mmCIF file of C-alpha atoms in Angstrom:
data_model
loop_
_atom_site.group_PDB
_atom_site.id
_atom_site.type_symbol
_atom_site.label_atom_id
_atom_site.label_comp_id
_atom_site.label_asym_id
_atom_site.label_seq_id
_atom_site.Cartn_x
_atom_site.Cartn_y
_atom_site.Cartn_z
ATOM 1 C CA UNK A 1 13.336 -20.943 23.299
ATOM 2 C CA UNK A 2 13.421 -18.672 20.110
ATOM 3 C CA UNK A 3 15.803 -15.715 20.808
ATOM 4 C CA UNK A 4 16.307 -12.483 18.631
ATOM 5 C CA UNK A 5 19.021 -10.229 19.995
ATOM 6 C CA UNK A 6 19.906 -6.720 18.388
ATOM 7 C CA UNK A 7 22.535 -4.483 19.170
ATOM 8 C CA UNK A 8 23.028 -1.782 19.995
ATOM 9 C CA UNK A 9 20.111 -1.080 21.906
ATOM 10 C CA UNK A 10 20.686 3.048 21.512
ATOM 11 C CA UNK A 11 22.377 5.055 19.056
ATOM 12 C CA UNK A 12 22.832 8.716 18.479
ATOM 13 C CA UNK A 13 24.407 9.813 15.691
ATOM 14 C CA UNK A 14 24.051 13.273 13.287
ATOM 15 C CA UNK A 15 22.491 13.884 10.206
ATOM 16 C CA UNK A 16 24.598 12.871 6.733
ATOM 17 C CA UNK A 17 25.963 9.626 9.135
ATOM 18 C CA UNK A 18 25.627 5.903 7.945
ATOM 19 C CA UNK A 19 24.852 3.592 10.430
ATOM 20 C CA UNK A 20 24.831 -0.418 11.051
ATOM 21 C CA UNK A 21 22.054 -1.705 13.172
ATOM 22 C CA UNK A 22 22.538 -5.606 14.016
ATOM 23 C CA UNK A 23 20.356 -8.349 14.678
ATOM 24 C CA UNK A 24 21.204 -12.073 15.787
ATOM 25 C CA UNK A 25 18.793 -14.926 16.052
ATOM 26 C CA UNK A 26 18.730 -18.368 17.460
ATOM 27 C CA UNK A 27 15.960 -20.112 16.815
ATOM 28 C CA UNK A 28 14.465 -23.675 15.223
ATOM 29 C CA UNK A 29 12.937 -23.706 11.970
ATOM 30 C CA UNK A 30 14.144 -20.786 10.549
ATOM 31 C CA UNK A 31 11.906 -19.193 7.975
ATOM 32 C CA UNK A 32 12.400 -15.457 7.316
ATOM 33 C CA UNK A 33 13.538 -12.202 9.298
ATOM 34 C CA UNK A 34 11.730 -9.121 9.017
ATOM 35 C CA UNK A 35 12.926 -5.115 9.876
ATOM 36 C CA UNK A 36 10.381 -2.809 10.931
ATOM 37 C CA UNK A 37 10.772 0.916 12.073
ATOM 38 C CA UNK A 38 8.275 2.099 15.202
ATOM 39 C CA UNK A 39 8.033 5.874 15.485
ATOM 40 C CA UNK A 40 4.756 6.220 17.523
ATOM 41 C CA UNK A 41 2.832 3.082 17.954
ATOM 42 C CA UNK A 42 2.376 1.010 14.922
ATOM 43 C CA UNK A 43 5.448 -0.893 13.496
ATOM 44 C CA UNK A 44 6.016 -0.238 9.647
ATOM 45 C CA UNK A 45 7.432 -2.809 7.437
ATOM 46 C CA UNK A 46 10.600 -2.353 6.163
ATOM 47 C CA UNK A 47 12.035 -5.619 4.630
ATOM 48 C CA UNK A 48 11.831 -9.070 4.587
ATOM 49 C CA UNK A 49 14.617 -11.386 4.045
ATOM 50 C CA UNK A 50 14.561 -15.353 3.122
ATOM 51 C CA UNK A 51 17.654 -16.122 1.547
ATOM 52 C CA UNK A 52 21.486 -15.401 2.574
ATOM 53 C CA UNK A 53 23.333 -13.098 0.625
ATOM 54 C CA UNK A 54 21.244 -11.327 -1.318
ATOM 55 C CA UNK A 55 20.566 -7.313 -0.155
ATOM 56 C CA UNK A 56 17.465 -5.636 0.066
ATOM 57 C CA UNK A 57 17.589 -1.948 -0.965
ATOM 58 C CA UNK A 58 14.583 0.909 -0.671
ATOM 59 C CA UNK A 59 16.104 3.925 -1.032
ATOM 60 C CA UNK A 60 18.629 5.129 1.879
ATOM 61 C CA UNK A 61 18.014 1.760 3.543
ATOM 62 C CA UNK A 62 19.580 -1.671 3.014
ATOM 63 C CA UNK A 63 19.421 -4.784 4.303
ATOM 64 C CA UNK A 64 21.303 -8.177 4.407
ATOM 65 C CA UNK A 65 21.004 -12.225 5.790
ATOM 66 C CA UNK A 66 24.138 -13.878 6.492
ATOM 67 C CA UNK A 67 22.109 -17.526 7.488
ATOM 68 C CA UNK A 68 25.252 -19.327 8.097
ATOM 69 C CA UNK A 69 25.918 -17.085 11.101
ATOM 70 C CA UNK A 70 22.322 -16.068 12.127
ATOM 71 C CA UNK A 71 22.861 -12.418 11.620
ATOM 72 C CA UNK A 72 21.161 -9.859 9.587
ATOM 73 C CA UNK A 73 21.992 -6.216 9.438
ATOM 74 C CA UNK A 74 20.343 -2.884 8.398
ATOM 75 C CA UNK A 75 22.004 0.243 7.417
ATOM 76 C CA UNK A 76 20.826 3.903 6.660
ATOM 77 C CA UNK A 77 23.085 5.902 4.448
ATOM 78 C CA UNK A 78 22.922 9.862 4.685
ATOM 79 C CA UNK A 79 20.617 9.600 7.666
ATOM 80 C CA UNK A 80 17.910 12.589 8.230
ATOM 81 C CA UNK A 81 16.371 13.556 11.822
ATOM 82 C CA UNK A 82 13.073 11.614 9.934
ATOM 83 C CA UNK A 83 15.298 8.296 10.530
ATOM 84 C CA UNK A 84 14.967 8.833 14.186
ATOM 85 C CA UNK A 85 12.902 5.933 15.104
ATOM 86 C CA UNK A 86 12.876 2.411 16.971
ATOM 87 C CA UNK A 87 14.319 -0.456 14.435
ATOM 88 C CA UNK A 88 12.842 -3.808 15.418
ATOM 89 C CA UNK A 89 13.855 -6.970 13.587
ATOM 90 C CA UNK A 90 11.688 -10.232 13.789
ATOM 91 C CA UNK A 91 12.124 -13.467 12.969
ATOM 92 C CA UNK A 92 9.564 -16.429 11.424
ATOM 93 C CA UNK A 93 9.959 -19.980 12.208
ATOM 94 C CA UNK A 94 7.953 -23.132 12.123
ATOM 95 C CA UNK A 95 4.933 -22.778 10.571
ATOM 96 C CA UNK A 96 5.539 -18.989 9.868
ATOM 97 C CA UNK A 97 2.475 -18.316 12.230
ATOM 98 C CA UNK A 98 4.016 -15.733 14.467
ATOM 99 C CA UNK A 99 7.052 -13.787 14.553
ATOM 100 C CA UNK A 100 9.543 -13.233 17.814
ATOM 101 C CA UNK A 101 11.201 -10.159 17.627
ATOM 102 C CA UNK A 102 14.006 -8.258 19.109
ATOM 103 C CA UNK A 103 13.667 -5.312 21.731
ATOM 104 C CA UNK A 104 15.085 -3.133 19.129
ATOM 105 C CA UNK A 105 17.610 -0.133 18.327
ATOM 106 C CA UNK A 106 16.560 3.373 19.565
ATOM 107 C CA UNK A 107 18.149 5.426 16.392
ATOM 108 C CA UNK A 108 18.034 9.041 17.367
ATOM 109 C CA UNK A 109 19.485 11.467 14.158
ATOM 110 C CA UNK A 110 20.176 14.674 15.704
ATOM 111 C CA UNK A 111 20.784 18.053 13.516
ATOM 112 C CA UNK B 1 -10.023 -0.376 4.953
ATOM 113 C CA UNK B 2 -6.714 1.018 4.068
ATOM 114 C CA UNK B 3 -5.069 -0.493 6.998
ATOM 115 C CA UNK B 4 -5.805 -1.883 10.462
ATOM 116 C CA UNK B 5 -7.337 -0.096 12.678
ATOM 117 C CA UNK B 6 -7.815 -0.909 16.687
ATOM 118 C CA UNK B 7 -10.350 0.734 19.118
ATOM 119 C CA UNK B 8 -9.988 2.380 21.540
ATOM 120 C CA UNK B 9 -6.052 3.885 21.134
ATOM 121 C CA UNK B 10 -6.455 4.615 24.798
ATOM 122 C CA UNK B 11 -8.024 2.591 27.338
ATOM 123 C CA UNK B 12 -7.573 3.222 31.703
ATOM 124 C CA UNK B 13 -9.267 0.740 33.604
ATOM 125 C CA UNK B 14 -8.907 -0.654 37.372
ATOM 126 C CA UNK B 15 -7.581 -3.867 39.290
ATOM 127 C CA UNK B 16 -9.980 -6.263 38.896
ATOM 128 C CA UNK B 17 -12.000 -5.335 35.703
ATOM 129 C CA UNK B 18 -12.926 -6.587 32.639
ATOM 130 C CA UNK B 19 -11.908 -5.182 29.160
ATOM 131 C CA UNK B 20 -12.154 -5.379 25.344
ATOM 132 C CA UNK B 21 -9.935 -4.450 23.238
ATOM 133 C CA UNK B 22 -10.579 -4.358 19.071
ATOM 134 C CA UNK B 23 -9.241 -5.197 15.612
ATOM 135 C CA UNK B 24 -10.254 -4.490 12.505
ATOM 136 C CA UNK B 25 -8.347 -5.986 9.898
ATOM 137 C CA UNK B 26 -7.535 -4.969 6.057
ATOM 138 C CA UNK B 27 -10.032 -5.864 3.899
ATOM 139 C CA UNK B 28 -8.990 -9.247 2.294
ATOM 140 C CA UNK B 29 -6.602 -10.626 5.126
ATOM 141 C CA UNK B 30 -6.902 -14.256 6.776
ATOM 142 C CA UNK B 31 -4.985 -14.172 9.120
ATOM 143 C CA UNK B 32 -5.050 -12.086 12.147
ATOM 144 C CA UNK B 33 -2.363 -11.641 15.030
ATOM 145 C CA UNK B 34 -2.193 -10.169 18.561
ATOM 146 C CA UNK B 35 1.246 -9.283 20.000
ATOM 147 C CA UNK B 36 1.574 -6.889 23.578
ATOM 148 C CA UNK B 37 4.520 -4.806 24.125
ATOM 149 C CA UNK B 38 5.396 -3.292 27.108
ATOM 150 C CA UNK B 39 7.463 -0.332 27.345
ATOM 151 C CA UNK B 40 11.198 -0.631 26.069
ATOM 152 C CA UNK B 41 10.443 -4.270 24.683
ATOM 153 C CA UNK B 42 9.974 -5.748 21.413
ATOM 154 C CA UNK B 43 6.044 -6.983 20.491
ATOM 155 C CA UNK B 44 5.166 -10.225 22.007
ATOM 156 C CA UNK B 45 3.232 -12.621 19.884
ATOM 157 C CA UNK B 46 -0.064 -13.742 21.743
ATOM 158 C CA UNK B 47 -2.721 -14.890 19.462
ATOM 159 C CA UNK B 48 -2.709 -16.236 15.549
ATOM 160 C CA UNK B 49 -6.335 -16.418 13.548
ATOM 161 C CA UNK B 50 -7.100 -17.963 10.412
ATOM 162 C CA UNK B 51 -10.034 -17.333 9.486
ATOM 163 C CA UNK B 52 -12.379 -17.668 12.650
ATOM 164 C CA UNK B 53 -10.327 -20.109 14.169
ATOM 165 C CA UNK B 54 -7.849 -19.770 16.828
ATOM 166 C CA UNK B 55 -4.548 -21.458 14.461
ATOM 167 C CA UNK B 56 -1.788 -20.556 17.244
ATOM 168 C CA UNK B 57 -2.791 -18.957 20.793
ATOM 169 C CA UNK B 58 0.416 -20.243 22.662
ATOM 170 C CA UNK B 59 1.176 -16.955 23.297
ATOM 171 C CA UNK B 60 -1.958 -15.734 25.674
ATOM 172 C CA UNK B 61 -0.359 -15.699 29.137
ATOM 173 C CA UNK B 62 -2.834 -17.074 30.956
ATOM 174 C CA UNK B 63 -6.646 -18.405 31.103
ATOM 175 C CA UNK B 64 -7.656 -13.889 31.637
ATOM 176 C CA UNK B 65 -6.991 -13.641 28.228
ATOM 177 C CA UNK B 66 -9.323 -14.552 25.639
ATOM 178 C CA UNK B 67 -9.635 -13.694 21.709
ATOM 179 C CA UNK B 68 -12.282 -14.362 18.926
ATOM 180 C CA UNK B 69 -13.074 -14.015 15.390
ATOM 181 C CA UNK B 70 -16.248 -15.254 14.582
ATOM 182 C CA UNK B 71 -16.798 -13.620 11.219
ATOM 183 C CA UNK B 72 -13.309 -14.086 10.560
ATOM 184 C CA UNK B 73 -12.569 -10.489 10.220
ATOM 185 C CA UNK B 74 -12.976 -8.143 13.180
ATOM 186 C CA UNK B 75 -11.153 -9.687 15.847
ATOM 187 C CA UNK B 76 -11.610 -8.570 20.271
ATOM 188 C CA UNK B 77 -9.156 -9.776 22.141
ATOM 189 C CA UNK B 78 -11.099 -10.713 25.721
ATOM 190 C CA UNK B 79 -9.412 -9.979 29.249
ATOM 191 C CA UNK B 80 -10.656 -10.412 32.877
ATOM 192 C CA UNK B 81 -9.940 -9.635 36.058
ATOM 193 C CA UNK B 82 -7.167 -7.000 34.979
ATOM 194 C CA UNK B 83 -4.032 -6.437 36.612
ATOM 195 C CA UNK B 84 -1.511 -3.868 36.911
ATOM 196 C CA UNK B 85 1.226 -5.940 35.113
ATOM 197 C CA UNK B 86 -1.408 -6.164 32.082
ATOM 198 C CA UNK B 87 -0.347 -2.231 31.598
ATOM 199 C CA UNK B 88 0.996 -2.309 27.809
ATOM 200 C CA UNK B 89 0.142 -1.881 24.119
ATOM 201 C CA UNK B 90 -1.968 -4.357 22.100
ATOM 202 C CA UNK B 91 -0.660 -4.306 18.642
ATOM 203 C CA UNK B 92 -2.753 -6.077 16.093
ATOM 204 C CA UNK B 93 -1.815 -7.115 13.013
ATOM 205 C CA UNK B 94 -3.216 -8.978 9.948
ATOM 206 C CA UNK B 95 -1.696 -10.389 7.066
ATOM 207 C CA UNK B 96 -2.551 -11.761 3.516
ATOM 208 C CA UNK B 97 -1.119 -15.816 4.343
ATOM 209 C CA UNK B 98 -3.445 -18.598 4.213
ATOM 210 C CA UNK B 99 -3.024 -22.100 5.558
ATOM 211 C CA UNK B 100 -2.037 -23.319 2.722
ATOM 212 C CA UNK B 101 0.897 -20.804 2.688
ATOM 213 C CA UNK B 102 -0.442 -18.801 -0.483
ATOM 214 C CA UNK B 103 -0.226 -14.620 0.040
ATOM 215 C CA UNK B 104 2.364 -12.654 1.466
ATOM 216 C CA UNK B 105 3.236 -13.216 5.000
ATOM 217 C CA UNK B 106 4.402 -9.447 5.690
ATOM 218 C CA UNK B 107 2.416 -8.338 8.210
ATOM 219 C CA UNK B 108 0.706 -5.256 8.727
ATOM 220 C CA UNK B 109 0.192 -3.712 12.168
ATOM 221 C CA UNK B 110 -2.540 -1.023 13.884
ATOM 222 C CA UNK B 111 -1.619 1.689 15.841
ATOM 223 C CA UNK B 112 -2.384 -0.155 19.113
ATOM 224 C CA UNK B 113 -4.100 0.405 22.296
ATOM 225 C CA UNK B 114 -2.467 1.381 25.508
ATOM 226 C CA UNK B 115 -3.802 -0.210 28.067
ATOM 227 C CA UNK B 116 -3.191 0.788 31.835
ATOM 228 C CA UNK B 117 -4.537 -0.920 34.819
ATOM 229 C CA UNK B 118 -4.174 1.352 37.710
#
């Protein structure tokens, strides 16, 4: 069974921090991982990642695939209260018709 | 439309009845996808359309659930006999993929609709 695992489930940190959210997957087939942030309802896309090594940036955010050890990680520089959000990471495999996801990180930036 | 958008965003029903819950996609996308998440948990997958057809539904729990697409954009995802454990959010989602793997496969999702069975 396809498992996505992310750690740590909460986090509470202050503004101007950098954090490290973490995600871990073991699944077959393998196709691309996805972060998305949830603040109310809908999940909002974030990045997509395919190949190993090679970092995504948008602004404060980043992220990075390691698929030799089935990892990826996301990290927000200089974080604002705005950050404060649920960071789900999802993974495609097979025929890239669905994705499994993670139960998340609860990021909460205080003042 | 701009984005997806799901009907109703709020939806209380009893034990034992019937509801229908709706998608409507962005403009353009193939493929459409159901997920529930219950509170604390990630999205589950449920239901994959191409099209009108059903491409991947081995997600649906059981025979209660139903979905269709039979103008291959709206989609209503079908459930009967509701129970309490059916209490969650539908997230929809549609994306610009086709089945022969041309478009993006970055989906975009609706705001949902809560569903509680009391």
């Amino acid at each position: 069974e396809d498992k996505v695992v992310q750690s740590p489930l909460s986090l509470v940190v202050h503004e101007g921090d950098t954090v490290t959210l973490n995600c871990s997957y073991e699944v077959t087939n393998f196709r691309s991982l996805l972060w998305y942030k949830q603040e109310k309802k809908a999940p909002t896309f974030l990045f997509m990642l395919t190949s190993s090594g090679i970092e995504k940036k948008s602004g404060r955010l980043s992220s990075i695939l390691d698929k030799k050890e089935l990892f990826s990680i996301l990290n927000i520089t200089a974080t604002q209260t705005g950050d404060s959000a649920v960071y789900l990471c999802a993974v495609y495999t097979g025929t890239a018709s669905k994705l499994t996801f993670g139960t998340g990180t609860r990021l909460q930036v205080t003042l | 439309g701009a984005g997806v958008s799901q009907t109703p965003s709020n939806k209380v029903t009893e034990k034992g009845k019937y509801v229908e819950l709706r998608c409507d996609p962005i403009s353009g996308h193939t493929a459409l996808y159901w997920y529930r998440q219950s509170l604390g948990q990630g999205p589950e997958f449920l239901i994959y359309f191409q099209g009108t057809g059903a491409a991947d539904d081995s997600g649906l729990p059981n025979d209660r659930f139903f979905a269709v697409r039979p103008e291959g954009s709206v989609s209503t995802l079908k459930i009967q006999r509701t129970e309490r454990g059916d209490s969650a959010v539908y997230l929809c989602a549609s994306s610009s993929i086709t089945l022969a793997g041309r478009g993006s496969n970055e989906q975009f999702f609706g705001p949902g609709t809560r569903l509680t069975v009391l």
